[in-house]
Amino acid sequence: MLLLLAGSGEARTLAQELADAAIPAVASLAGVTRAPAALALPTRSGGFGGAQAFETYLRAHSITAILDATHPFAARMSRRSAEIAAKLGLPYLQVLRPAWQPGPGDNWTLVADEESIAAHVIPGSTVFLATGRQSLIRIGPLAARRAICRQIDRPDAPYPFADGDFMIGRPPFSVAHEAALFSRLGVNQLVVKNAGGDASATKLTAARDLGIPVLMIQRPPQPDAERVDNCAEAMAWVRGLKW
Ligand SMILES: NC(=O)c1ccc[n+]([C@@H]2O[C@H](COP(=O)([O-])OP(=O)(O)OC[C@H]3O[C@@H](n4cnc5c(N)ncnc54)[C@H](OP(=O)(O)O)[C@@H]3O)[C@@H](O)[C@H]2O)c1
């Protein structure tokens, strides 16, 4: 049985391709989004309850290989999965899409992590946090005139700092949508995690078109393990295993 660690667009594609190829597989979601679109595989949801419980799950469900297509910032999960797979002798592959690279016209400041954002915020600016609510506590309060944090689900608690608001939006968003939104809100700084991928690069194109500077949070360190950057190579790896 293959365990597909999901949470990315690639995981969605791979779930479909694994189902089409009749590979025995189960998908796992972190459960951070309240009503995620269904995957094409039987799916469990929510954390496993730590490393030991994850290991117990792998044994109890006769998992024989792990295909890790979590979000590029879900690095704790990736590192732990790679380590436990190595310990148990299970084949493990990470699917990690390429990071975005700045091009002509982009005005990016690279920052190491969420905690580094505050030092780079232009005092009095309107900051759009395209990072999701999970990053908010790490980012902390900002010297902005206003901070707006977009998240998929309706917030279950008020914005944790003064002068900030949540807004709800479920991706994907077009370039035109993002440009109209940033103009309407008067955004003059954008905070983005370097997730990579075409679908969510539209905000970066809109920022470039409008001349909005971007604070780009770099990816956390990834596991020292076998890795591909696309679904085709991931499926070739799966097909190369014994089923
Ligand atoms: N994970 C995602 O699907 C996802 C999607 C979009 C964005 N992100 C971004 O990535 C950053 C870190 O996210 P994160 O807290 O989910 O990752 P993380 O820090 O790597 O993982 C934290 C815990 O979440 C659980 N977990 C993560 N992925 C899981 C999966 N596929 N199936 C079951 N449990 C899973 C595990 O809990 P246990 O220890 O209890 O097993 C893990 O220890 C955030 O900034 C978030 O915005 C993540």
Coordinates of C-alpha atoms and ligand atoms in Angstrom, one line a residue:
M1 CA 0.0 0.0 0.0
L2 CA 1.3 3.4 -1.0
L3 CA 0.9 6.4 1.3
L4 CA 0.4 9.7 -0.6
L5 CA 1.1 12.6 1.7
A6 CA -1.1 15.3 0.1
G7 CA -1.5 19.0 0.5
S8 CA -0.3 20.3 -2.9
G9 CA -1.7 20.5 -6.4
E10 CA 0.7 17.8 -7.5
A11 CA -0.8 15.5 -4.8
R12 CA -4.2 16.1 -6.4
T13 CA -2.9 15.1 -9.8
L14 CA -1.0 12.1 -8.4
A15 CA -4.1 10.8 -6.5
Q16 CA -5.9 10.7 -9.9
E17 CA -3.0 9.1 -11.7
L18 CA -2.5 6.5 -8.9
A19 CA -6.3 5.7 -9.0
D20 CA -6.2 5.4 -12.8
A21 CA -3.2 3.1 -12.6
A22 CA -5.0 1.0 -9.9
I23 CA -2.0 1.4 -7.6
P24 CA -3.1 0.4 -4.0
A25 CA -2.9 3.7 -2.2
V26 CA -4.3 5.9 0.5
A27 CA -3.9 9.7 0.7
S28 CA -3.4 11.8 3.8
L29 CA -4.3 15.4 4.3
A30 CA -3.1 17.6 7.2
G31 CA -6.7 18.7 7.7
V32 CA -5.9 22.4 7.7
T33 CA -8.5 23.3 5.1
R34 CA -12.0 22.8 6.3
A35 CA -13.7 21.4 3.2
P36 CA -10.9 20.4 0.8
A37 CA -11.9 19.2 -2.7
A38 CA -12.0 15.4 -2.7
L39 CA -9.0 13.4 -3.9
A40 CA -9.4 10.5 -6.2
L41 CA -8.1 8.1 -3.5
P42 CA -9.4 6.9 -0.1
T43 CA -8.3 9.8 2.1
R44 CA -7.6 10.2 5.8
S45 CA -7.4 13.6 7.3
G46 CA -5.6 15.3 10.3
G47 CA -2.2 14.9 11.9
F48 CA -1.1 11.4 12.9
G49 CA -0.3 12.5 16.5
G50 CA 3.5 12.7 16.3
A51 CA 6.4 10.7 14.9
Q52 CA 5.7 7.5 17.0
A53 CA 2.0 7.5 16.0
F54 CA 3.0 8.0 12.4
E55 CA 5.3 5.0 12.5
T56 CA 2.5 3.0 14.1
Y57 CA 0.1 4.1 11.3
L58 CA 2.6 2.9 8.7
R59 CA 2.9 -0.5 10.2
A60 CA -0.8 -0.9 11.0
H61 CA -1.8 0.0 7.4
S62 CA 0.9 -2.1 5.8
I63 CA 2.4 0.9 4.0
T64 CA 5.2 -0.2 1.8
A65 CA 6.2 3.2 0.2
I66 CA 5.7 6.9 0.8
L67 CA 5.1 9.5 -1.9
D68 CA 5.5 12.8 -0.2
A69 CA 3.6 15.5 -2.1
T70 CA 3.0 17.8 0.8
H71 CA 3.1 21.6 0.5
P72 CA 6.7 22.9 0.0
F73 CA 6.4 24.6 3.4
A74 CA 5.2 21.5 5.2
A75 CA 8.9 20.7 5.8
R76 CA 8.5 19.2 9.3
M77 CA 6.2 16.5 7.9
S78 CA 8.6 15.9 5.0
R79 CA 11.7 15.6 7.1
R80 CA 10.0 13.3 9.6
S81 CA 8.5 11.1 6.9
A82 CA 11.9 10.8 5.1
E83 CA 13.6 9.8 8.4
I84 CA 11.0 7.3 9.4
A85 CA 10.9 5.8 5.9
A86 CA 14.7 5.4 6.1
K87 CA 14.5 3.8 9.5
L88 CA 11.8 1.3 8.4
G89 CA 13.5 0.6 5.0
L90 CA 10.5 2.0 3.0
P91 CA 11.0 3.6 -0.4
Y92 CA 10.4 7.4 0.0
L93 CA 10.2 10.1 -2.7
Q94 CA 9.5 13.8 -2.3
V95 CA 7.7 15.6 -5.1
L96 CA 8.7 19.3 -4.8
R97 CA 7.9 21.7 -7.5
P98 CA 10.6 24.3 -8.5
A99 CA 10.7 27.5 -6.5
W100 CA 9.8 30.8 -8.2
Q101 CA 12.7 32.8 -9.5
P102 CA 12.5 36.6 -10.0
G103 CA 12.5 37.9 -13.5
P104 CA 12.8 41.3 -15.2
G105 CA 10.5 43.8 -13.6
D106 CA 10.1 41.9 -10.3
N107 CA 11.0 43.8 -7.1
W108 CA 11.6 41.0 -4.6
T109 CA 13.3 41.1 -1.2
L110 CA 14.2 37.6 -0.1
V111 CA 13.6 36.8 3.6
A112 CA 14.7 33.7 5.4
D113 CA 11.4 33.0 7.3
E114 CA 8.2 34.4 8.6
E115 CA 9.9 35.9 11.7
S116 CA 12.0 38.1 9.3
I117 CA 9.1 39.9 7.7
A118 CA 8.4 42.6 10.3
A119 CA 11.9 44.1 9.8
H120 CA 11.2 44.7 6.1
V121 CA 7.7 46.1 6.2
I122 CA 7.5 49.8 5.1
P123 CA 6.0 51.7 8.0
G124 CA 2.5 52.9 7.2
S125 CA 2.1 50.6 4.2
T126 CA -0.9 48.4 3.3
V127 CA 0.5 44.9 3.3
F128 CA -1.2 41.9 1.7
L129 CA -0.2 38.6 3.4
A130 CA -0.7 35.9 0.8
T131 CA 0.7 33.4 3.3
G132 CA -2.4 31.9 4.9
R133 CA -3.4 32.2 8.5
Q134 CA -0.9 29.5 9.7
S135 CA 2.0 31.9 9.1
L136 CA 0.4 34.9 10.9
I137 CA 1.5 34.1 14.4
R138 CA 5.1 33.6 13.2
I139 CA 5.0 36.9 11.2
G140 CA 3.7 38.8 14.3
P141 CA 2.4 42.4 14.4
L142 CA 3.6 44.8 11.7
A143 CA 4.2 48.5 11.6
A144 CA 1.8 48.7 8.6
R145 CA -1.1 51.0 8.2
R146 CA -3.1 47.9 7.5
A147 CA -2.4 44.2 7.0
I148 CA -4.7 41.9 5.1
C149 CA -4.3 38.2 5.4
R150 CA -6.1 36.0 2.8
Q151 CA -7.2 32.6 3.9
I152 CA -9.4 29.9 2.4
D153 CA -11.7 29.3 5.3
R154 CA -13.9 31.7 7.3
P155 CA -11.8 32.7 10.3
D156 CA -12.8 31.1 13.6
A157 CA -11.0 33.8 15.6
P158 CA -10.5 37.5 15.1
Y159 CA -7.3 38.8 13.5
P160 CA -4.7 38.4 16.3
F161 CA -3.0 41.9 16.0
A162 CA -4.3 45.5 15.8
D163 CA -4.8 47.0 12.3
G164 CA -5.2 43.7 10.5
D165 CA -8.1 41.9 8.8
F166 CA -8.7 38.5 7.3
M167 CA -10.2 38.2 3.9
I168 CA -11.6 34.9 2.5
G169 CA -10.6 33.6 -0.9
R170 CA -10.3 30.1 -2.4
P171 CA -7.6 29.8 -5.1
P172 CA -7.0 29.7 -8.0
F173 CA -7.0 33.5 -8.7
S174 CA -6.4 35.0 -12.2
V175 CA -3.9 37.8 -12.7
A176 CA -6.8 40.1 -13.5
H177 CA -8.4 39.2 -10.2
E178 CA -5.2 39.8 -8.2
A179 CA -4.5 43.1 -9.9
A180 CA -8.0 44.4 -9.3
L181 CA -7.9 43.3 -5.7
F182 CA -4.5 44.9 -5.0
S183 CA -5.6 48.1 -6.6
R184 CA -8.9 48.2 -4.8
L185 CA -7.2 47.6 -1.4
G186 CA -4.3 50.0 -2.2
V187 CA -1.7 47.3 -1.5
N188 CA 1.8 48.6 -1.5
Q189 CA 3.7 45.5 -0.2
L190 CA 3.0 41.9 -0.8
V191 CA 4.2 39.0 1.4
V192 CA 4.5 35.6 -0.3
K193 CA 5.9 32.2 0.6
N194 CA 7.9 30.7 -2.3
A195 CA 5.6 27.8 -2.9
G196 CA 6.3 27.8 -6.7
G197 CA 3.9 26.6 -9.3
D198 CA 2.0 28.4 -12.1
A199 CA -1.5 28.4 -10.4
S200 CA -0.5 30.7 -7.6
A201 CA 2.1 32.8 -9.5
T202 CA -0.7 35.1 -10.6
K203 CA -0.2 37.3 -7.6
L204 CA 3.4 37.8 -8.5
T205 CA 2.5 38.8 -12.1
A206 CA 0.0 41.2 -10.8
A207 CA 2.5 42.7 -8.3
R208 CA 5.1 43.1 -11.2
D209 CA 2.5 44.8 -13.4
L210 CA 1.5 47.2 -10.6
G211 CA 5.1 47.8 -9.4
I212 CA 4.3 46.4 -5.9
P213 CA 7.4 45.2 -4.0
V214 CA 7.3 41.6 -2.7
L215 CA 8.8 40.1 0.5
M216 CA 9.5 36.6 -0.6
I217 CA 9.8 34.0 2.2
Q218 CA 12.4 31.4 1.3
R219 CA 11.5 27.7 1.6
P220 CA 12.5 25.8 4.8
P221 CA 15.3 23.2 4.5
Q222 CA 14.0 20.0 2.8
P223 CA 14.8 16.4 3.8
D224 CA 18.0 14.9 2.5
A225 CA 16.2 12.3 0.4
E226 CA 15.3 11.3 -3.1
R227 CA 13.3 14.0 -4.9
V228 CA 11.7 14.9 -8.2
D229 CA 10.0 18.1 -9.3
N230 CA 7.1 16.8 -11.3
C231 CA 4.3 14.3 -11.4
A232 CA 5.5 12.3 -14.4
E233 CA 8.8 11.4 -12.7
A234 CA 6.9 10.6 -9.5
M235 CA 4.6 8.2 -11.3
A236 CA 7.6 6.6 -13.1
W237 CA 9.1 6.0 -9.6
V238 CA 5.8 4.5 -8.3
R239 CA 5.6 2.2 -11.3
G240 CA 9.2 1.0 -10.7
L241 CA 8.1 -0.3 -7.3
K242 CA 6.7 -3.8 -6.8
W243 CA 2.9 -3.9 -6.4
Ligands
LIG1 N1 0.1 20.7 5.0 C1 -0.6 21.2 4.0 O1 -1.4 20.6 3.4 C2 -0.3 22.7 3.6 C3 -1.1 23.2 2.6 C4 -0.9 24.6 2.2 C5 0.1 25.3 2.9 N2 0.8 24.8 3.9 C6 1.8 25.6 4.6 O2 2.9 24.9 5.1 C7 3.3 25.4 6.4 C8 3.4 24.2 7.3 O3 2.2 23.5 7.2 P1 1.9 22.2 8.2 O4 1.8 22.7 9.6 O5 0.8 21.5 7.6 O6 3.2 21.4 7.9 P2 4.3 20.8 8.9 O7 4.8 21.9 9.8 O8 5.3 20.1 8.1 O9 3.5 19.7 9.7 C9 3.0 19.9 11.0 C10 2.1 18.7 11.4 O10 1.0 18.6 10.5 C11 0.6 17.3 10.3 N3 0.7 17.1 8.8 C12 1.3 17.8 7.9 N4 1.1 17.3 6.7 C13 0.3 16.2 6.8 C14 -0.3 15.3 6.0 N5 -0.2 15.4 4.6 N6 -1.1 14.3 6.5 C15 -1.3 14.2 7.9 N7 -0.7 15.1 8.7 C16 0.0 16.1 8.2 C17 1.6 16.5 11.1 O11 1.0 16.3 12.3 P3 1.3 15.0 13.3 O12 2.7 15.3 13.9 O13 0.2 15.0 14.3 O14 1.3 13.8 12.5 C18 2.8 17.4 11.2 O15 3.7 17.1 12.3 C19 2.2 26.4 6.8 O16 2.8 27.7 6.7 C20 1.1 26.2 5.8 O17 0.5 27.4 5.5 C21 0.6 23.5 4.3

